PDB file of C-alpha atoms in Angstrom:
ATOM      1  CA  MET R 250      -4.481 -13.482 -12.311  1.00  0.00           C
ATOM      2  CA  ASN R 251      -7.011 -11.603 -10.238  1.00  0.00           C
ATOM      3  CA  TYR R 252      -9.760 -10.459 -12.610  1.00  0.00           C
ATOM      4  CA  TRP R 253     -11.677  -8.744  -9.804  1.00  0.00           C
ATOM      5  CA  LYS R 254      -8.969  -6.099  -9.509  1.00  0.00           C
ATOM      6  CA  ILE R 255      -9.069  -5.461 -13.240  1.00  0.00           C
ATOM      7  CA  LEU R 256     -12.850  -5.200 -13.304  1.00  0.00           C
ATOM      8  CA  LEU R 257     -12.865  -2.961 -10.237  1.00  0.00           C
ATOM      9  CA  GLY R 258     -10.218  -0.730 -11.815  1.00  0.00           C
ATOM     10  CA  LEU R 259     -12.198  -0.433 -15.047  1.00  0.00           C
ATOM     11  CA  ALA R 260     -15.432   0.313 -13.186  1.00  0.00           C
ATOM     12  CA  LEU R 261     -13.717   2.928 -11.042  1.00  0.00           C
ATOM     13  CA  SER R 262     -12.135   4.602 -14.065  1.00  0.00           C
ATOM     14  CA  PHE R 263     -15.483   4.758 -15.852  1.00  0.00           C
ATOM     15  CA  LEU R 264     -17.173   6.185 -12.759  1.00  0.00           C
ATOM     16  CA  ILE R 265     -14.497   8.856 -12.382  1.00  0.00           C
ATOM     17  CA  GLY R 266     -14.724   9.708 -16.084  1.00  0.00           C
ATOM     18  CA  PHE R 267     -18.523   9.871 -15.901  1.00  0.00           C
ATOM     19  CA  GLY R 268     -18.374  12.086 -12.820  1.00  0.00           C
ATOM     20  CA  CYS R 269     -15.856  14.412 -14.446  1.00  0.00           C
ATOM     21  CA  ARG R 270     -17.975  14.651 -17.585  1.00  0.00           C
ATOM     22  CA  LEU R 271     -21.160  15.255 -15.607  1.00  0.00           C
ATOM     23  CA  THR R 272     -19.683  18.008 -13.441  1.00  0.00           C
ATOM     24  CA  GLY R 273     -17.545  19.586 -16.169  1.00  0.00           C
ATOM     25  CA  ILE R 274     -14.251  18.920 -14.408  1.00  0.00           C
ATOM     26  CA  PRO R 275     -11.449  18.335 -16.909  1.00  0.00           C
ATOM     27  CA  ALA R 276     -10.584  14.642 -16.842  1.00  0.00           C
ATOM     28  CA  ALA R 277      -7.003  13.506 -16.555  1.00  0.00           C
ATOM     29  CA  SER R 278      -7.195  11.619 -19.825  1.00  0.00           C
ATOM     30  CA  PRO R 279      -6.903  12.414 -23.534  1.00  0.00           C
ATOM     31  CA  PRO R 280     -10.103  13.904 -24.996  1.00  0.00           C
ATOM     32  CA  VAL R 281      -9.898  11.934 -28.263  1.00  0.00           C
ATOM     33  CA  LEU R 282     -10.098   8.230 -28.971  1.00  0.00           C
ATOM     34  CA  SER R 283      -6.617   8.002 -30.502  1.00  0.00           C
ATOM     35  CA  GLY R 284      -5.073   9.492 -27.341  1.00  0.00           C
ATOM     36  CA  ALA R 285      -7.026   7.094 -25.148  1.00  0.00           C
ATOM     37  CA  LEU R 286      -5.905   4.154 -27.302  1.00  0.00           C
ATOM     38  CA  LEU R 287      -2.311   5.350 -27.025  1.00  0.00           C
ATOM     39  CA  VAL R 288      -2.525   5.385 -23.223  1.00  0.00           C
ATOM     40  CA  PHE R 289      -4.195   1.968 -23.254  1.00  0.00           C
ATOM     41  CA  MET R 290      -1.569   0.432 -25.551  1.00  0.00           C
ATOM     42  CA  MET R 291       1.306   1.890 -23.522  1.00  0.00           C
ATOM     43  CA  SER R 292      -0.190   0.495 -20.325  1.00  0.00           C
ATOM     44  CA  THR R 293      -0.776  -2.889 -21.953  1.00  0.00           C
ATOM     45  CA  GLY R 294       2.777  -2.985 -23.307  1.00  0.00           C
ATOM     46  CA  TYR R 295       4.219  -2.128 -19.901  1.00  0.00           C
ATOM     47  CA  TRP R 296       2.139  -4.878 -18.292  1.00  0.00           C
ATOM     48  CA  LEU R 297       3.113  -7.487 -20.908  1.00  0.00           C
ATOM     49  CA  VAL R 298       6.833  -6.730 -20.659  1.00  0.00           C
ATOM     50  CA  ASP R 299       6.615  -6.901 -16.861  1.00  0.00           C
ATOM     51  CA  ARG R 300       4.961 -10.318 -17.072  1.00  0.00           C
ATOM     52  CA  TYR R 301       7.592 -11.545 -19.566  1.00  0.00           C
ATOM     53  CA  LEU R 302      10.546 -10.340 -17.509  1.00  0.00           C
ATOM     54  CA  ALA R 303       9.107 -11.788 -14.296  1.00  0.00           C
ATOM     55  CA  THR R 304       9.201 -15.292 -15.811  1.00  0.00           C
ATOM     56  CA  ARG R 305      12.893 -15.112 -16.737  1.00  0.00           C
ATOM     57  CA  PRO R 306      15.662 -15.770 -14.202  1.00  0.00           C
ATOM     58  CA  ALA R 307      17.797 -12.782 -13.219  1.00  0.00           C
ATOM     59  CA  GLN R 308      20.982 -12.922 -15.326  1.00  0.00           C
ATOM     60  CA  GLU R 309      22.873 -10.060 -13.679  1.00  0.00           C
ATOM     61  CA  LYS R 310      22.174 -10.995 -10.064  1.00  0.00           C
ATOM     62  CA  LYS R 311      25.867 -11.598  -9.399  1.00  0.00           C
ATOM     63  CA  HIS R 312      26.554  -7.891 -10.026  1.00  0.00           C
ATOM     64  CA  CYS R 313      23.872  -6.723  -7.605  1.00  0.00           C
ATOM     65  CA  GLY R 314      25.290  -5.469  -4.327  1.00  0.00           C
ATOM     66  CA  GLY R 315      21.948  -5.487  -2.601  1.00  0.00           C
ATOM     67  CA  HIS R 316      20.813  -2.949  -0.043  1.00  0.00           C
ATOM     68  CA  ASP R 317      22.896  -4.000   2.952  1.00  0.00           C
ATOM     69  CA  LEU R 318      25.673  -1.418   3.333  1.00  0.00           C
ATOM     70  CA  GLU R 319      27.216  -3.168   6.348  1.00  0.00           C
ATOM     71  CA  LYS R 320      28.615  -5.894   4.071  1.00  0.00           C
ATOM     72  CA  ARG R 321      30.496  -3.249   2.086  1.00  0.00           C
ATOM     73  CA  ASN R 322      32.005  -1.696   5.206  1.00  0.00           C
ATOM     74  CA  GLU R 323      33.395  -5.068   6.342  1.00  0.00           C
ATOM     75  CA  ALA R 324      35.470  -5.501   3.180  1.00  0.00           C
TER      76      ALA R 324
END
């Protein structure tokens, strides 16, 4: 896992939040701690499920037609 991307993302988000607070621009985030924790937990849950599903083999691959429409026209 690339921790530099995570650290850069956190630093950038704090800089944007600081700049919004300093200039009085409404930030695109919840103004209370419980709202911020909700966004954080939803993002963390999405990330964890994505990591879990990426480790499992695709079980419905046989039903996937793919993106190549020429194969369908030949049949």
